[in-house]
Short mmCIF file of C-alpha atoms (C1' of nucleotides) in Angstrom, two decimals:
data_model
loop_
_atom_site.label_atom_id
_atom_site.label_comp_id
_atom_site.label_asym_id
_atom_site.label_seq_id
_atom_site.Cartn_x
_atom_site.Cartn_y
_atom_site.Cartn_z
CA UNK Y 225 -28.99 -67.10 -12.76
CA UNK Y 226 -26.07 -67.31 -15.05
CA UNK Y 227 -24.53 -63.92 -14.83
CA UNK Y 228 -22.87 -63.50 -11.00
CA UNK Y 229 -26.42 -61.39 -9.67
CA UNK Y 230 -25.32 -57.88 -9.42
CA UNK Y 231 -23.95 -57.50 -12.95
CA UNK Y 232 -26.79 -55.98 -13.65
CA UNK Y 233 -27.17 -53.91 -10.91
CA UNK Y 234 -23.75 -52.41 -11.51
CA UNK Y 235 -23.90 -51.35 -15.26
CA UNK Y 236 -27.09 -49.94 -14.83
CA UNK Y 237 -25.79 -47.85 -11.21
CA UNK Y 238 -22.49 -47.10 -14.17
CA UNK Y 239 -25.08 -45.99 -16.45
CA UNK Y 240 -27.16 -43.63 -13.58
CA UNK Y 241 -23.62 -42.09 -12.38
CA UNK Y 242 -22.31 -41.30 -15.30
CA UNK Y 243 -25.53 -40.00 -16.96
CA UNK Y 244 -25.74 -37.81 -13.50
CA UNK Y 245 -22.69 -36.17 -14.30
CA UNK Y 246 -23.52 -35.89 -18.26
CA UNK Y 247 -26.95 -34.54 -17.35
CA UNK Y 248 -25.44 -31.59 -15.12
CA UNK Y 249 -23.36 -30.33 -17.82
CA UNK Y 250 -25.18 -30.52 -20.44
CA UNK Y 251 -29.18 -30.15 -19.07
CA UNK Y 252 -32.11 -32.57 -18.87
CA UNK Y 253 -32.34 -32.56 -22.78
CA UNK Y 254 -29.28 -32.34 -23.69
CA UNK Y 255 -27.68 -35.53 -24.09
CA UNK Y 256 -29.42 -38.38 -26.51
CA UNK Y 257 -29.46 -41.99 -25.18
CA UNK Y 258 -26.78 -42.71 -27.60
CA UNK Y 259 -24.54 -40.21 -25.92
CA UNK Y 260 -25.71 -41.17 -22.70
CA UNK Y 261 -25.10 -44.90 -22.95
CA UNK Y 262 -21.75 -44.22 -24.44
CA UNK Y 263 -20.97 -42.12 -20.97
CA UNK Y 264 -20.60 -45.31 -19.83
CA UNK Y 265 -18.66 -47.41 -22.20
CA UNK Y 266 -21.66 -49.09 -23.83
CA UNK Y 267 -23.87 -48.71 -26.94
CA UNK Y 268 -27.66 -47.54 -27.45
CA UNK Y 269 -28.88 -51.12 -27.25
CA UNK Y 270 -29.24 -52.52 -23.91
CA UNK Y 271 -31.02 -49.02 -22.90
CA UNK Y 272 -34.17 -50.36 -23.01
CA UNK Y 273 -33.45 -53.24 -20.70
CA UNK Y 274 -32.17 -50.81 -18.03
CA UNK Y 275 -34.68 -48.21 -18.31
CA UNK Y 276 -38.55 -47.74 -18.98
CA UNK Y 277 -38.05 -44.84 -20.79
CA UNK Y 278 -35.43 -41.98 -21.23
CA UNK Y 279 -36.90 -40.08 -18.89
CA UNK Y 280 -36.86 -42.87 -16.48
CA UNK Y 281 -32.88 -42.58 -16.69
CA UNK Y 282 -32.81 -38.97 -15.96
CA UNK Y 283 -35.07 -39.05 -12.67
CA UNK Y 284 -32.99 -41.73 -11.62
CA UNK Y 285 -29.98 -39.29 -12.56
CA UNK Y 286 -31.20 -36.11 -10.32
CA UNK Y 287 -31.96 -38.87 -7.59
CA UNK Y 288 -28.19 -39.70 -7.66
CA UNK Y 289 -26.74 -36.01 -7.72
CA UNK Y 290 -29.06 -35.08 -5.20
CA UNK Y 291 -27.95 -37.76 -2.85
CA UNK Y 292 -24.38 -37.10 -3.65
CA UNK Y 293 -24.75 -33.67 -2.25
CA UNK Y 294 -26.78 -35.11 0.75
CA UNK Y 295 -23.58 -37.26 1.16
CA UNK Y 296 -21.58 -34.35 1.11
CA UNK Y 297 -23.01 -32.18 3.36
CA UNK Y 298 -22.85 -34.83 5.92
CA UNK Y 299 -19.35 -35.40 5.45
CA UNK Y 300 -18.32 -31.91 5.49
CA UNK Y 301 -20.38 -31.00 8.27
CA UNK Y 302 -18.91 -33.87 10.68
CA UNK Y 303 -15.24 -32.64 10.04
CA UNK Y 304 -16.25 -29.57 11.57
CA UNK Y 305 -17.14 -28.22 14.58
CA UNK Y 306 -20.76 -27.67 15.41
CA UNK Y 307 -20.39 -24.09 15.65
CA UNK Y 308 -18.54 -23.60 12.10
CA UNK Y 309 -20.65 -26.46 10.50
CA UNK Y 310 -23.21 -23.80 8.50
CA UNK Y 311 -20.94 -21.38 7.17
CA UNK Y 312 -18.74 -24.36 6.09
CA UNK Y 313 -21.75 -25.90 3.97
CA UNK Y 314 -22.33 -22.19 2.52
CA UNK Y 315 -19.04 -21.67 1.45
CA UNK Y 316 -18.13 -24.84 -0.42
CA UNK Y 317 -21.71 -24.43 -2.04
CA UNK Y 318 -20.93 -20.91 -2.68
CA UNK Y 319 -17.34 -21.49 -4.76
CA UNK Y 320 -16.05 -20.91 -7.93
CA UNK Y 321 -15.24 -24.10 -7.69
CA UNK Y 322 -18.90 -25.31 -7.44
CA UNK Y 323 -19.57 -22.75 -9.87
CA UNK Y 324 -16.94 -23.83 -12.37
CA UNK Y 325 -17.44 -27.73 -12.30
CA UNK Y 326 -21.55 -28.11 -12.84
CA UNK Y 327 -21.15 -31.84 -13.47
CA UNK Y 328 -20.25 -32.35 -9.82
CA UNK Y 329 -22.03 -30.14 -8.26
CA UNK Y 330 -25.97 -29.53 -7.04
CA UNK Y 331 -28.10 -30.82 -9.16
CA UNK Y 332 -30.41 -27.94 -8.41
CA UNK Y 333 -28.70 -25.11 -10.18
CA UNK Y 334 -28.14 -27.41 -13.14
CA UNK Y 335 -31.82 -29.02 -13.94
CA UNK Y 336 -34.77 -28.01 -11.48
CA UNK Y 337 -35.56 -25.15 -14.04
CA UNK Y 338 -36.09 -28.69 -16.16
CA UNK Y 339 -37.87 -30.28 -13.52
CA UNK Y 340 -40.53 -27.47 -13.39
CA UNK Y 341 -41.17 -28.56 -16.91
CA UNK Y 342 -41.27 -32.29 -16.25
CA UNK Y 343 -44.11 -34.46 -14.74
CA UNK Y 344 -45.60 -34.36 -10.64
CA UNK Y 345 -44.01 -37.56 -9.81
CA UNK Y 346 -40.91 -36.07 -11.02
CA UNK Y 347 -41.37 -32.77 -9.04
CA UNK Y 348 -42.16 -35.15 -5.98
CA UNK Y 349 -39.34 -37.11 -6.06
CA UNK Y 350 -37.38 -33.81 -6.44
CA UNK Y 351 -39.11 -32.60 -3.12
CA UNK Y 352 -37.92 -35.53 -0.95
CA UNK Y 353 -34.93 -35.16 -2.23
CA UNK Y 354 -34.72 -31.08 -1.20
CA UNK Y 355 -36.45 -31.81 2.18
CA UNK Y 356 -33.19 -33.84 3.23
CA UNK Y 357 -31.00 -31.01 2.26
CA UNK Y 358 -32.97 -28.84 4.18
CA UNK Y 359 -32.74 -31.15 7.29
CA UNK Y 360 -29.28 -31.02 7.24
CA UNK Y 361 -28.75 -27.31 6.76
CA UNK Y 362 -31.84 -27.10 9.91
CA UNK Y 363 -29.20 -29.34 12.23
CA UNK Y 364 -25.92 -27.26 11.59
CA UNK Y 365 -27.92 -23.83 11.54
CA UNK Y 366 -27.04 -22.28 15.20
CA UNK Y 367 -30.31 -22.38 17.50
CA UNK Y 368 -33.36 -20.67 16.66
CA UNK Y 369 -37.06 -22.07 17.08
CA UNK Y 370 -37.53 -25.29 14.77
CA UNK Y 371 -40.17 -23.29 12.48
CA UNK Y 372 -37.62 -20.45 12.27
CA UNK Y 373 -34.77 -22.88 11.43
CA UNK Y 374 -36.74 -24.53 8.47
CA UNK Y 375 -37.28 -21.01 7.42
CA UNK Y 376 -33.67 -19.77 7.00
CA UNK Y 377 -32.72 -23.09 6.17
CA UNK Y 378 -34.73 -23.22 2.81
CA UNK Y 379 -34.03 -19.66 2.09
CA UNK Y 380 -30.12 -19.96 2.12
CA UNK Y 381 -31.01 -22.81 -0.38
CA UNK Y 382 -33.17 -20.97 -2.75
CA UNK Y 383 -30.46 -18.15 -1.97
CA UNK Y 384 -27.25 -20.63 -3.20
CA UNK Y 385 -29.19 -22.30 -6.22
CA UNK Y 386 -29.95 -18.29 -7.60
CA UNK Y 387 -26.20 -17.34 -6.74
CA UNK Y 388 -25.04 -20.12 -8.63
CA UNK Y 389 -27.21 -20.16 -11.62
CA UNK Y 390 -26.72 -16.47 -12.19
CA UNK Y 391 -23.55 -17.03 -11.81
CA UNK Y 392 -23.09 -19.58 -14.19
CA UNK Y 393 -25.10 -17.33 -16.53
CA UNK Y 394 -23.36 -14.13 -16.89
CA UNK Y 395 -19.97 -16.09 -17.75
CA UNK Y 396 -17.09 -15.50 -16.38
CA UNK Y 397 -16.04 -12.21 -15.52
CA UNK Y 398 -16.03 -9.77 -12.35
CA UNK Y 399 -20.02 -9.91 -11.95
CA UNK Y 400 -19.87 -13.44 -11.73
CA UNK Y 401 -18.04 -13.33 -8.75
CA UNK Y 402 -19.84 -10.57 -7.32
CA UNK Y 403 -23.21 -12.78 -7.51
CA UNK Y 404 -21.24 -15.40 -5.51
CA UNK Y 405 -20.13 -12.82 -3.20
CA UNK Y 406 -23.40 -11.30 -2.54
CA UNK Y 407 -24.74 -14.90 -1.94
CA UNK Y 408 -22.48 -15.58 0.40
CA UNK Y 409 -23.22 -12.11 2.28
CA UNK Y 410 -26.69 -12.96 2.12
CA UNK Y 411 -27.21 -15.88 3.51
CA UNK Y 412 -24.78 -16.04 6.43
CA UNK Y 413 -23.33 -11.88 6.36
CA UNK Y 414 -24.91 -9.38 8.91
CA UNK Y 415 -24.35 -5.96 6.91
CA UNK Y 416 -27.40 -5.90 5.81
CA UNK Y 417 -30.84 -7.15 7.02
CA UNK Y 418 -29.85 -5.56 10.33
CA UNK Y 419 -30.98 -2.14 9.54
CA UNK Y 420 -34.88 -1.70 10.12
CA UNK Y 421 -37.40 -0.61 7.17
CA UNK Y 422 -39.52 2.48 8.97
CA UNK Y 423 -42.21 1.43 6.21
CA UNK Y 424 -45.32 0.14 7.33
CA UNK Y 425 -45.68 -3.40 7.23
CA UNK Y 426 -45.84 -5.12 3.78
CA UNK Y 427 -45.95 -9.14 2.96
CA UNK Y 428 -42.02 -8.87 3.49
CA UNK Y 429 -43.02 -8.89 7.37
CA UNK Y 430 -45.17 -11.62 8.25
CA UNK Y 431 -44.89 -12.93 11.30
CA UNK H 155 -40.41 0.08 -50.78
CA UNK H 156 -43.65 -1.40 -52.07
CA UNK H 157 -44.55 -2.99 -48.57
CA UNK H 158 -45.31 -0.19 -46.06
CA UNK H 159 -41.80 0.30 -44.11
CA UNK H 160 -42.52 -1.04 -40.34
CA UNK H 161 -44.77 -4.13 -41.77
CA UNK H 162 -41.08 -6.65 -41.49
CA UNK H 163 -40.43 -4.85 -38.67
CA UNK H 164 -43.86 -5.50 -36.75
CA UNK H 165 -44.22 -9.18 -37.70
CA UNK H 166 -40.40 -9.82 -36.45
CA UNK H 167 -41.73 -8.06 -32.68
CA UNK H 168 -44.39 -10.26 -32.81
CA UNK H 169 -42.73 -13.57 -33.47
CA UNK H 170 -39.71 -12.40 -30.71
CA UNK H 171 -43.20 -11.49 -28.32
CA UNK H 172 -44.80 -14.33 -28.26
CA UNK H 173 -41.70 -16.68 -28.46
CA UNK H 174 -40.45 -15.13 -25.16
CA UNK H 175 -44.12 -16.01 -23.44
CA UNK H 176 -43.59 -20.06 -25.17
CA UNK H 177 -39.89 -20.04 -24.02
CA UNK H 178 -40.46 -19.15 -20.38
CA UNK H 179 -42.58 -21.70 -20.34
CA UNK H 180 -41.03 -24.37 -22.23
CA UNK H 181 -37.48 -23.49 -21.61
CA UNK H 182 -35.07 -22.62 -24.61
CA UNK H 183 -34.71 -25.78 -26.22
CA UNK H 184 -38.92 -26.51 -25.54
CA UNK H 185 -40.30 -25.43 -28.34
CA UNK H 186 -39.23 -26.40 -32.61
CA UNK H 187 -39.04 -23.78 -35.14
CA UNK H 188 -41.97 -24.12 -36.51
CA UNK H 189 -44.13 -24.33 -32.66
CA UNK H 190 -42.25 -21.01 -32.56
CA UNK H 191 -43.41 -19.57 -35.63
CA UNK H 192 -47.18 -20.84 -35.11
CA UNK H 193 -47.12 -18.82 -31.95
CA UNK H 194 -47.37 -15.72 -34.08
CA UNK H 195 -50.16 -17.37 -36.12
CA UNK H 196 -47.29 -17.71 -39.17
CA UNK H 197 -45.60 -21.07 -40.60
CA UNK H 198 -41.88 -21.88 -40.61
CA UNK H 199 -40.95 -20.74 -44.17
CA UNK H 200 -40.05 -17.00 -43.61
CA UNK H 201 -38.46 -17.90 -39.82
CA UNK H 202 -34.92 -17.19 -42.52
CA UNK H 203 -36.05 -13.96 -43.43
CA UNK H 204 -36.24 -12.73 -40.28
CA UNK H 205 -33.57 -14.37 -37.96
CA UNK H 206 -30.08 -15.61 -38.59
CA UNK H 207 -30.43 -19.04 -36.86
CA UNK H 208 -33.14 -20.39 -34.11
CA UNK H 209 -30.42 -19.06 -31.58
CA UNK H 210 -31.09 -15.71 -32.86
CA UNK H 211 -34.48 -15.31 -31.79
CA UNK H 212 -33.95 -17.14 -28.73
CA UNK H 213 -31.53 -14.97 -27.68
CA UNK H 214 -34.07 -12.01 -28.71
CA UNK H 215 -36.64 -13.28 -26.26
CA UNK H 216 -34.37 -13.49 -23.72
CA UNK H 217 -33.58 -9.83 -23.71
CA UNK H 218 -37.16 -8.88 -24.33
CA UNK H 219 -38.20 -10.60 -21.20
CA UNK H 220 -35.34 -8.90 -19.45
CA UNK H 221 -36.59 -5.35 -20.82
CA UNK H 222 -40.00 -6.53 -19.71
CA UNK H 223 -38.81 -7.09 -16.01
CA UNK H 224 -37.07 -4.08 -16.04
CA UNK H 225 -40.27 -2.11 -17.32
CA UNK H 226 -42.07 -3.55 -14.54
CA UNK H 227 -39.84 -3.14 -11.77
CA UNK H 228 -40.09 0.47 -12.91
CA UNK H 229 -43.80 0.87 -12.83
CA UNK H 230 -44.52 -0.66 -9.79
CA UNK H 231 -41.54 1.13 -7.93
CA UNK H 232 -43.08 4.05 -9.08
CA UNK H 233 -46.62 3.67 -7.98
CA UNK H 234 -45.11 3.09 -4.30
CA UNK H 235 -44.06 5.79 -1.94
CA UNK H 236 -40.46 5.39 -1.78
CA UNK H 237 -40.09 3.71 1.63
CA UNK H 238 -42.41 1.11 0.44
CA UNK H 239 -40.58 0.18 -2.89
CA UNK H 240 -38.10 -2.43 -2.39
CA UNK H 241 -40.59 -4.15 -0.25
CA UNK H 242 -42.99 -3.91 -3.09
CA UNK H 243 -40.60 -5.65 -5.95
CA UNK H 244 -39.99 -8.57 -3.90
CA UNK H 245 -43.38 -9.32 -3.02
CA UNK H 246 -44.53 -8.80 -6.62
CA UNK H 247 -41.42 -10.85 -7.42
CA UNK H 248 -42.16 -13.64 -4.77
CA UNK H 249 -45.46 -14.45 -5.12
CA UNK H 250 -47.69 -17.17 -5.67
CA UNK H 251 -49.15 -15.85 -8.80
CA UNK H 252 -45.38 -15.40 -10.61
CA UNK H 253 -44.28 -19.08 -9.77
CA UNK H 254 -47.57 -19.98 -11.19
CA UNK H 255 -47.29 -18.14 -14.43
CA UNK H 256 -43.70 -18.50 -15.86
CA UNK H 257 -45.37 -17.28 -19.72
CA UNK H 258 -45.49 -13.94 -18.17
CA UNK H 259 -42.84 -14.15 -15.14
CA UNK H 260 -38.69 -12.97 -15.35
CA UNK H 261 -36.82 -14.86 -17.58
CA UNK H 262 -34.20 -15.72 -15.47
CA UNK H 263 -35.68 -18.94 -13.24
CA UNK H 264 -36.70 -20.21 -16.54
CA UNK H 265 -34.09 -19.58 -18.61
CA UNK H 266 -31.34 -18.82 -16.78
CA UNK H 267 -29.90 -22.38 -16.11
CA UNK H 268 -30.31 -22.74 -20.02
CA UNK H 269 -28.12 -19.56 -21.36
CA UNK H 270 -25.72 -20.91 -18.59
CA UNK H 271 -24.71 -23.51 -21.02
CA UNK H 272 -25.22 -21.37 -24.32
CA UNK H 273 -22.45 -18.90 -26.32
CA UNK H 274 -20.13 -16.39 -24.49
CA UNK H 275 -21.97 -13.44 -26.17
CA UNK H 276 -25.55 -14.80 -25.14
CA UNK H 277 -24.21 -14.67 -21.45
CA UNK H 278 -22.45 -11.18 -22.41
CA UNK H 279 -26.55 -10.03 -23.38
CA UNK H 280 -28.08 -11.64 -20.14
CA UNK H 281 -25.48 -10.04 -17.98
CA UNK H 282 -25.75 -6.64 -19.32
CA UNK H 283 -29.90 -7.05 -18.93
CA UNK H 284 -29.19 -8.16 -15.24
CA UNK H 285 -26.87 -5.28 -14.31
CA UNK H 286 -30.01 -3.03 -15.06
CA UNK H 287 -32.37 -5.24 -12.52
CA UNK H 288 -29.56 -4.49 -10.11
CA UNK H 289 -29.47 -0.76 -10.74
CA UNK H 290 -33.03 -0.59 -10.23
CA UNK H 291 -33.26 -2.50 -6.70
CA UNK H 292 -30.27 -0.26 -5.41
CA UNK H 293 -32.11 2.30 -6.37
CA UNK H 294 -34.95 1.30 -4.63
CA UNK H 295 -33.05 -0.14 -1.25
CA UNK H 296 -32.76 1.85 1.81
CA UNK H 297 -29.77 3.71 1.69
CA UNK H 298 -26.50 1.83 2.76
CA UNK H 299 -23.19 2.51 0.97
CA UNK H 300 -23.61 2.58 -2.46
CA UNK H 301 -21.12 -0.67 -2.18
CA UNK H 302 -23.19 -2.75 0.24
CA UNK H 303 -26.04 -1.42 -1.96
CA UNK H 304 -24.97 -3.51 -4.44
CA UNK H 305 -24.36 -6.85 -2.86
CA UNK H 306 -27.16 -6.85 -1.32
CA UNK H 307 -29.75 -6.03 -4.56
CA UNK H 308 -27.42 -8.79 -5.91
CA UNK H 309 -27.77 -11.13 -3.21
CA UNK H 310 -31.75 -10.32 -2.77
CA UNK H 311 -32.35 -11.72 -7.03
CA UNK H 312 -30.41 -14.20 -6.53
CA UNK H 313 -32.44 -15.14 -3.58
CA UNK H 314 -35.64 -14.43 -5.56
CA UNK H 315 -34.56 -16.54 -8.66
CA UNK H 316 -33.79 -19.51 -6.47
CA UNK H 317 -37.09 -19.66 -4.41
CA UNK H 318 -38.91 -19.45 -7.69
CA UNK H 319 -37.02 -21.96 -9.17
CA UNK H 320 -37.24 -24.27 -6.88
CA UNK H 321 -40.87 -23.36 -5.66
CA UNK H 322 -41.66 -24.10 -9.29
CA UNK H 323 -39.39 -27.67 -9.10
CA UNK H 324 -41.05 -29.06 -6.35
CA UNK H 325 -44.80 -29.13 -7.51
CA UNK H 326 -47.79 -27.68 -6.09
CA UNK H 327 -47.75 -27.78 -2.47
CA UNK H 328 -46.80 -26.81 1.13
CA UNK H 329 -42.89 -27.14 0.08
CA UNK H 330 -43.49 -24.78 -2.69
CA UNK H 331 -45.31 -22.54 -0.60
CA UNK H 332 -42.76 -22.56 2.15
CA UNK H 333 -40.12 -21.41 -0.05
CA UNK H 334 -41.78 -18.63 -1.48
CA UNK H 335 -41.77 -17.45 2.57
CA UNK H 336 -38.20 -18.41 3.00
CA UNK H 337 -37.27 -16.50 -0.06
CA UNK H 338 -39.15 -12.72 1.37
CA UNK H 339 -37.96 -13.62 4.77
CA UNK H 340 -34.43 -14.17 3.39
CA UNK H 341 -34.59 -11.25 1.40
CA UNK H 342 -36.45 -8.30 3.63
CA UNK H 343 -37.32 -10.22 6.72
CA UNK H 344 -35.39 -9.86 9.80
CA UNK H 345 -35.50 -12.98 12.28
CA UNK H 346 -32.43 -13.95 11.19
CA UNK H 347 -29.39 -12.77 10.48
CA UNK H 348 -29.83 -10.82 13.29
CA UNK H 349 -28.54 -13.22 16.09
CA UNK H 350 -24.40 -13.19 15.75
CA UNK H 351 -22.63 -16.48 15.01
CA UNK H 352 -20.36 -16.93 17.89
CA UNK H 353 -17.74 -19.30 15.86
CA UNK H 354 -14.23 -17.69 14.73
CA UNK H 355 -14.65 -16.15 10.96
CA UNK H 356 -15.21 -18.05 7.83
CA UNK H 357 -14.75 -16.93 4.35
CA UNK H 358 -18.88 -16.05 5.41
CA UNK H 359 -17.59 -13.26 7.58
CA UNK H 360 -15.23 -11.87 4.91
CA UNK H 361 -14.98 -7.64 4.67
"C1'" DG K 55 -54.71 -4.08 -64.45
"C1'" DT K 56 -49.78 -4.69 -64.89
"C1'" DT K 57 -45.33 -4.68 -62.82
"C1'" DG K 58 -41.65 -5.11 -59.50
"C1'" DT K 59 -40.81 -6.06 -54.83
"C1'" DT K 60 -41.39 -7.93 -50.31
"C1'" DA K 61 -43.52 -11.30 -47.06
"C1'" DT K 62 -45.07 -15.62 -46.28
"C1'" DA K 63 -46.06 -20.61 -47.48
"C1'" DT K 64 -44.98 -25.16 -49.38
"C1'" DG K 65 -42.14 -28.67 -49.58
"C1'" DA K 66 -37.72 -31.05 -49.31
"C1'" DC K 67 -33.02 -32.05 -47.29
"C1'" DG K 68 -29.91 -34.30 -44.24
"C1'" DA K 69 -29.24 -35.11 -39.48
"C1'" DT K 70 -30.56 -36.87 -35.35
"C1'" DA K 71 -34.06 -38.23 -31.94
"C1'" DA K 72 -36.39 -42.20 -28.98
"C1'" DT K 73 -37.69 -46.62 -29.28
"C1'" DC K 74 -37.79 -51.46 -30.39
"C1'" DA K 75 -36.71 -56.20 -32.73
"C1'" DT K 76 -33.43 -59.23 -33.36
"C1'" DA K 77 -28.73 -61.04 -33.47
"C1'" DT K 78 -24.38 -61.73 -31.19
"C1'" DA K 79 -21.30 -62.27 -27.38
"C1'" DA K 80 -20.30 -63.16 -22.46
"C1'" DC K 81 -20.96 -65.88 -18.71
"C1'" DA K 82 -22.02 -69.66 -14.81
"C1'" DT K 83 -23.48 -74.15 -14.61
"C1'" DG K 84 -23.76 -79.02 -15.86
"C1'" DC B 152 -16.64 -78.41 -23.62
"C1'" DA B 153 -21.63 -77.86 -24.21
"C1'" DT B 154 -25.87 -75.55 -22.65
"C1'" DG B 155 -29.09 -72.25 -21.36
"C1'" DT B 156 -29.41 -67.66 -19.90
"C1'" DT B 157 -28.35 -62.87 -19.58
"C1'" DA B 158 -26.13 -58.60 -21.31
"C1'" DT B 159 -24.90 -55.98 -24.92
"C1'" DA B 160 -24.62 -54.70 -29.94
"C1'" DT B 161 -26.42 -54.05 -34.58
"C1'" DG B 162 -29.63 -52.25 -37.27
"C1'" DA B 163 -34.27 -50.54 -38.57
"C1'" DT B 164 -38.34 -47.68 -37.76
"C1'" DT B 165 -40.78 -43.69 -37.26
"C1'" DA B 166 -40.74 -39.03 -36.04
"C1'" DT B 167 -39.03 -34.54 -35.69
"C1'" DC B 168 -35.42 -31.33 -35.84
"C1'" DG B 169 -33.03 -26.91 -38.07
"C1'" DT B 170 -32.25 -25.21 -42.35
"C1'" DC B 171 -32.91 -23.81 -46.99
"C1'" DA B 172 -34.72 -23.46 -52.01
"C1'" DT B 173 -38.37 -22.21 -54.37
"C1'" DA B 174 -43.21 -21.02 -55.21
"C1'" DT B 175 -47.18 -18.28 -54.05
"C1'" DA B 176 -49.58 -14.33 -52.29
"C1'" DA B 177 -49.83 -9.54 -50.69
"C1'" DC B 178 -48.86 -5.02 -51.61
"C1'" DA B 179 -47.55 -0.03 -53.59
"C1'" DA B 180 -46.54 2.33 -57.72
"C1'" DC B 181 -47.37 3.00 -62.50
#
DNA sequence: GTTGTTATATGACGATAATCATATAACATG
DNA sequence: CATGTTATATGATTATCGTCATATAACAAC
């Protein structure tokens, strides 16, 4: 080999990164490979050594978000103690911070509405990729049976990714943070879900 | 007038109709002017006459699919003894056949992420539209203080637009079917939240 | 039927998309 | 420095996009 061996390597991990944070901001579809090669200091021509396809790129892309946030869970989890670790995950997801700065943040608010749309192996990968996330949130959660745990854990996901789309969605403005609010109550507040429904039992009750 | 006076009025329903059904599916940037326009069985050359730009009508299927949630939230509420009626919408909401069918499903895990990154007064329009699928689950919740009321019908669609989401995301499959569970045992469930976190507060455990 | 008006269709415009072929430039080795 | 290889750039191709100008067709009134 002429070129030292991971030259290669690195421009097209540059081109992943940066396309990770273009894609976030701007959706699945919403950067062209021009733009996208240009995120990282480059022109349109070498794409098509890098990558099979366009598409290729942006799996690779919601890979690399979706591991960042993996990465970040961890760390934010192990500067805490075990008994604060869940509501500490909760509230940085559930910021205005997070809110306000899509291209480093979840990947899930940003593009899974794009990844419904896109192919199975796409949707798998995405699935692996959530399963960790849910792992992680199932370690810090306090107790509970295992089947339980997997439960709430997914749940205050699907919960955060809502709160944070909506949120992004209304604009800014008082309901905005109200949605991040009520997020936050849901998932880890007691005022409600405490009280009893005197209903019969509907789906809402399973076992 | 020589053409009878609702006939520009009928065709421009139609074309808003059935681009809300293609949009939900496709997502707002799936689907070109003139796949829009063959939708209601017309080609692209009057799409001028009757819109201002291709944002235009997107933004009018947006709100039609809002009014269309709203419609039947109402409906089904009604049919339901009132005990019965919050338990009802999320079911309805949550359920296999909705993630399944985004044509005819709320506009918001489709396009929500989408309007997110579109024009201040297109996120003005979605907010209003959400404020009234609020109203309507307070309306429908078990009592509470008309404060808590709120948060929680907030917190319970955010809940519901992020298990459909990512239910939707994550392909066919147990995962997808797990989170449709998570999401109604988040929402009206009660195995957890119920058990008391023993740590010192977090911004979780706020007022 | 003719006429004046409105609704829709045909076709074109310039811009931009993804992709690919080929040329240039950067590099490690001899 | 020369050489062979790899990485990147230039440029073209084909397709499709939103938009608009203009032509045709549908209609109600005369």
């Amino acid at each position: 080999m002429r070129y030292v061996g991971d030259h290669r390597r690195q421009t097209h991990s540059r081109i992943v990164e940066n396309a990770s944070y273009g894609l976030r901001q701007n959706g699945a579809e919403g950067l062209s490979v021009v733009e996208l090669m240009k995120l990282a200091g480059l022109t349109h021509g070498g794409f098509y050594n890098h990558f099979e396809s366009r598409a290729a790129l942006v799996g690779e892309a919601i890979a690399f978000a979706m591991d960042q946030m993996v990465e970040r869970w961890k760390k934010l989890a192990n500067r805490k103690a075990s008994g604060d670790r869940f509501e500490t995950l909760i509230a940085d997801y559930l910021s205005s911070r997070h809110r306000d700065n899509p291209r480093h943040g979840c990947a899930l608010p940003a593009l899974a509405a794009d990844v419904a749309r896109s192919s199975p192996s796409e949707q798998r990968a995405l699935a692996s990729k959530l399963e960790k996330m849910i792992d992680i949130l199932v370690e810090v959660l306090p107790a509970d049976g295992p089947q339980q745990a997997r439960q709430i854990a997914a749940g205050a996901i699907a919960t955060m990714v809502g709160s944070i789309v909506l949120s992004r969605a209304v604009g800014a403005g008082k309901l905005s943070d109200d949605i991040l609010d009520a997020g936050r109550m849901t998932v880890c507040g007691r005022p409600h879900n405490r009280q009893r429904r005197t209903a019969k039992a509907t789906s809402c009750d399973k076992p």
